[in-house]
Amino acid sequence: MRATGIGSMPGEEFAPVARYVVETLGAEGIVFVPELPDRGAPSGMLGRTLGLVPLPIDLQPAGWRLAPGEGMDQRRARSALRQDLDLLEELLDGQEVVVKQQVTGPLTLAATVERPRGDKVTADHGARRELADALAEALVDHVAELRRRFAGELVIQVDEPAITAVLAGSIPTASGFGRHRSIDAPVADALLRPVVDAIRAAGARPVVHTCAPDVPVSLLAGAGFEAIAFDVSLAQPSDVWAEVFESGTDLWFGGADAPAVEDFMGRLGFAVESFAGRGAVTPACGLAGRTPPETRRALESAVSAAASFG
């Protein structure tokens, strides 16, 4: 079992954060490309992704918005990621380690990005599809770039923190008085699957992360993700978890020590030897907003828990 981080980290300077990630995770873990939202929206979870997609987008006081032309902040996001990857490439210097890049998934993008005339993309079937297809297209190119830079296995983590709210119909409208209609599972699958297929076709491993409660386990496994990263404290062991694990979907345990992982899997009916070689241990969610000592404890705890499984 390996250890990794979810993505976001505190701080404004990429080089020392990336150096810590490489030194802490090294050859035995999964080196992730840190996101530093303290530098501003272009370096956060959404900004990173929207800098990649081939659609014009700008940043307004209310948030990211589809636009007639590319905005300055979208260009900044693209430039910042390129510079960060340059630094990480230099730090790794050809080492064959597993490298993970995080992107925001199509459902969370639809729930957070606004249409040109206001309100969220999730309200518009055509816009939802266009944004998901643009993300899939971007990932083909981006994985190719990562392949040129890094020698080892590549993982693309698709972050879907809003997936439960999208499926439940609890995303607020612009007025704040209403809620957008829920997206049902077949429609959600149609948005997720092209992204998963693009990642796999480009030669990377698709993993999905959500730290929301009520993880739609069957939907995510059915869309083709090879692993589901989740917050153990919010998950209830049930038959559906056992079924997807048994069918080949790995589990990444967020915020768990070794006994908590063993307890969760034991309640599903799996002994240590059946899962010790699969999956990963991570902090429960991103670490932006934590202090440096808290961040170190969270990552080093994940490393320790993963190591205990050999």
Short mmCIF file of C-alpha atoms in Angstrom, two decimals, residues 15-120:
data_model
loop_
_atom_site.label_atom_id
_atom_site.label_comp_id
_atom_site.label_asym_id
_atom_site.label_seq_id
_atom_site.Cartn_x
_atom_site.Cartn_y
_atom_site.Cartn_z
CA ALA A 15 9.66 24.73 -4.61
CA PRO A 16 9.89 24.03 -0.82
CA VAL A 17 6.45 22.40 -0.76
CA ALA A 18 7.28 20.16 -3.72
CA ARG A 19 10.65 19.29 -2.20
CA TYR A 20 8.92 18.22 1.02
CA VAL A 21 6.42 16.11 -0.93
CA VAL A 22 9.20 14.36 -2.88
CA GLU A 23 11.31 13.76 0.22
CA THR A 24 8.36 12.49 2.28
CA LEU A 25 6.75 10.23 -0.30
CA GLY A 26 9.75 9.30 -2.43
CA ALA A 27 9.94 6.00 -4.27
CA GLU A 28 7.52 4.20 -1.93
CA GLY A 29 4.62 6.65 -2.21
CA ILE A 30 2.79 8.62 -4.88
CA VAL A 31 4.33 12.03 -5.51
CA PHE A 32 1.51 14.50 -6.13
CA VAL A 33 1.66 17.89 -7.83
CA PRO A 34 0.81 20.29 -4.97
CA GLU A 35 -1.90 22.92 -5.39
CA LEU A 36 -1.24 26.16 -3.53
CA PRO A 37 -4.50 28.14 -3.27
CA ASP A 38 -2.74 30.62 -0.97
CA ARG A 39 -1.20 32.03 -4.17
CA GLY A 40 -4.68 32.88 -5.44
CA ALA A 41 -7.55 31.29 -7.36
CA PRO A 42 -5.47 30.37 -10.46
CA SER A 43 -3.42 28.01 -8.27
CA GLY A 44 -6.37 26.37 -6.52
CA MET A 45 -8.27 23.22 -7.45
CA LEU A 46 -10.59 24.91 -9.94
CA GLY A 47 -8.01 27.29 -11.38
CA ARG A 48 -5.53 24.48 -12.08
CA THR A 49 -8.13 22.64 -14.14
CA LEU A 50 -9.65 25.61 -15.91
CA GLY A 51 -6.18 26.63 -17.04
CA LEU A 52 -6.06 23.35 -18.98
CA VAL A 53 -9.46 23.23 -20.66
CA PRO A 54 -9.68 24.59 -24.23
CA LEU A 55 -12.63 26.88 -23.48
CA PRO A 56 -12.45 30.64 -22.80
CA ILE A 57 -13.01 31.27 -19.11
CA ASP A 58 -12.48 34.26 -16.86
CA LEU A 59 -12.59 34.93 -13.15
CA GLN A 60 -15.29 37.24 -11.81
CA PRO A 61 -16.01 38.33 -8.21
CA ALA A 62 -18.62 35.55 -8.07
CA GLY A 63 -16.19 32.93 -9.37
CA TRP A 64 -15.08 31.30 -12.62
CA ARG A 65 -17.31 31.87 -15.65
CA LEU A 66 -17.50 30.75 -19.26
CA ALA A 67 -16.64 33.83 -21.32
CA PRO A 68 -16.40 35.14 -24.90
CA GLY A 69 -12.61 35.21 -24.60
CA GLU A 70 -9.86 33.81 -22.43
CA GLY A 71 -9.35 35.77 -19.22
CA MET A 72 -6.09 36.86 -17.65
CA ASP A 73 -6.56 34.51 -14.68
CA GLN A 74 -6.99 31.51 -16.96
CA ARG A 75 -3.66 32.37 -18.59
CA ARG A 76 -2.12 32.79 -15.16
CA ALA A 77 -3.39 29.36 -14.12
CA ARG A 78 -1.84 27.75 -17.19
CA SER A 79 1.47 29.54 -16.70
CA ALA A 80 1.67 28.74 -12.98
CA LEU A 81 1.08 25.02 -13.58
CA ARG A 82 3.73 24.95 -16.30
CA GLN A 83 6.27 26.59 -13.99
CA ASP A 84 5.35 24.25 -11.13
CA LEU A 85 5.81 21.20 -13.35
CA ASP A 86 9.20 22.54 -14.45
CA LEU A 87 10.28 22.67 -10.81
CA LEU A 88 8.91 19.21 -9.98
CA GLU A 89 10.59 17.74 -13.06
CA GLU A 90 13.89 19.23 -11.91
CA LEU A 91 13.43 17.85 -8.38
CA LEU A 92 12.66 14.33 -9.61
CA ASP A 93 15.46 14.41 -12.21
CA GLY A 94 14.36 11.29 -14.07
CA GLN A 95 13.49 9.18 -11.03
CA GLU A 96 10.91 6.50 -11.82
CA VAL A 97 8.34 7.36 -9.17
CA VAL A 98 4.56 7.40 -9.41
CA VAL A 99 3.38 10.96 -10.13
CA LYS A 100 -0.18 12.16 -9.53
CA GLN A 101 -1.86 15.22 -11.01
CA GLN A 102 -5.22 16.38 -9.63
CA VAL A 103 -8.00 17.88 -11.77
CA THR A 104 -11.52 18.98 -10.92
CA GLY A 105 -14.13 16.55 -12.22
CA PRO A 106 -16.97 17.39 -14.62
CA LEU A 107 -19.77 17.34 -12.04
CA THR A 108 -17.98 19.70 -9.65
CA LEU A 109 -16.99 21.94 -12.56
CA ALA A 110 -20.64 22.12 -13.62
CA ALA A 111 -21.65 22.97 -10.05
CA THR A 112 -19.12 25.79 -9.65
CA VAL A 113 -18.48 27.38 -13.07
CA GLU A 114 -21.04 29.94 -14.24
CA ARG A 115 -22.54 30.35 -17.69
CA PRO A 116 -21.86 33.65 -19.53
CA ARG A 117 -25.22 35.10 -18.46
CA GLY A 118 -25.11 33.79 -14.94
CA ASP A 119 -26.04 30.73 -12.91
CA LYS A 120 -24.18 27.47 -12.89
#
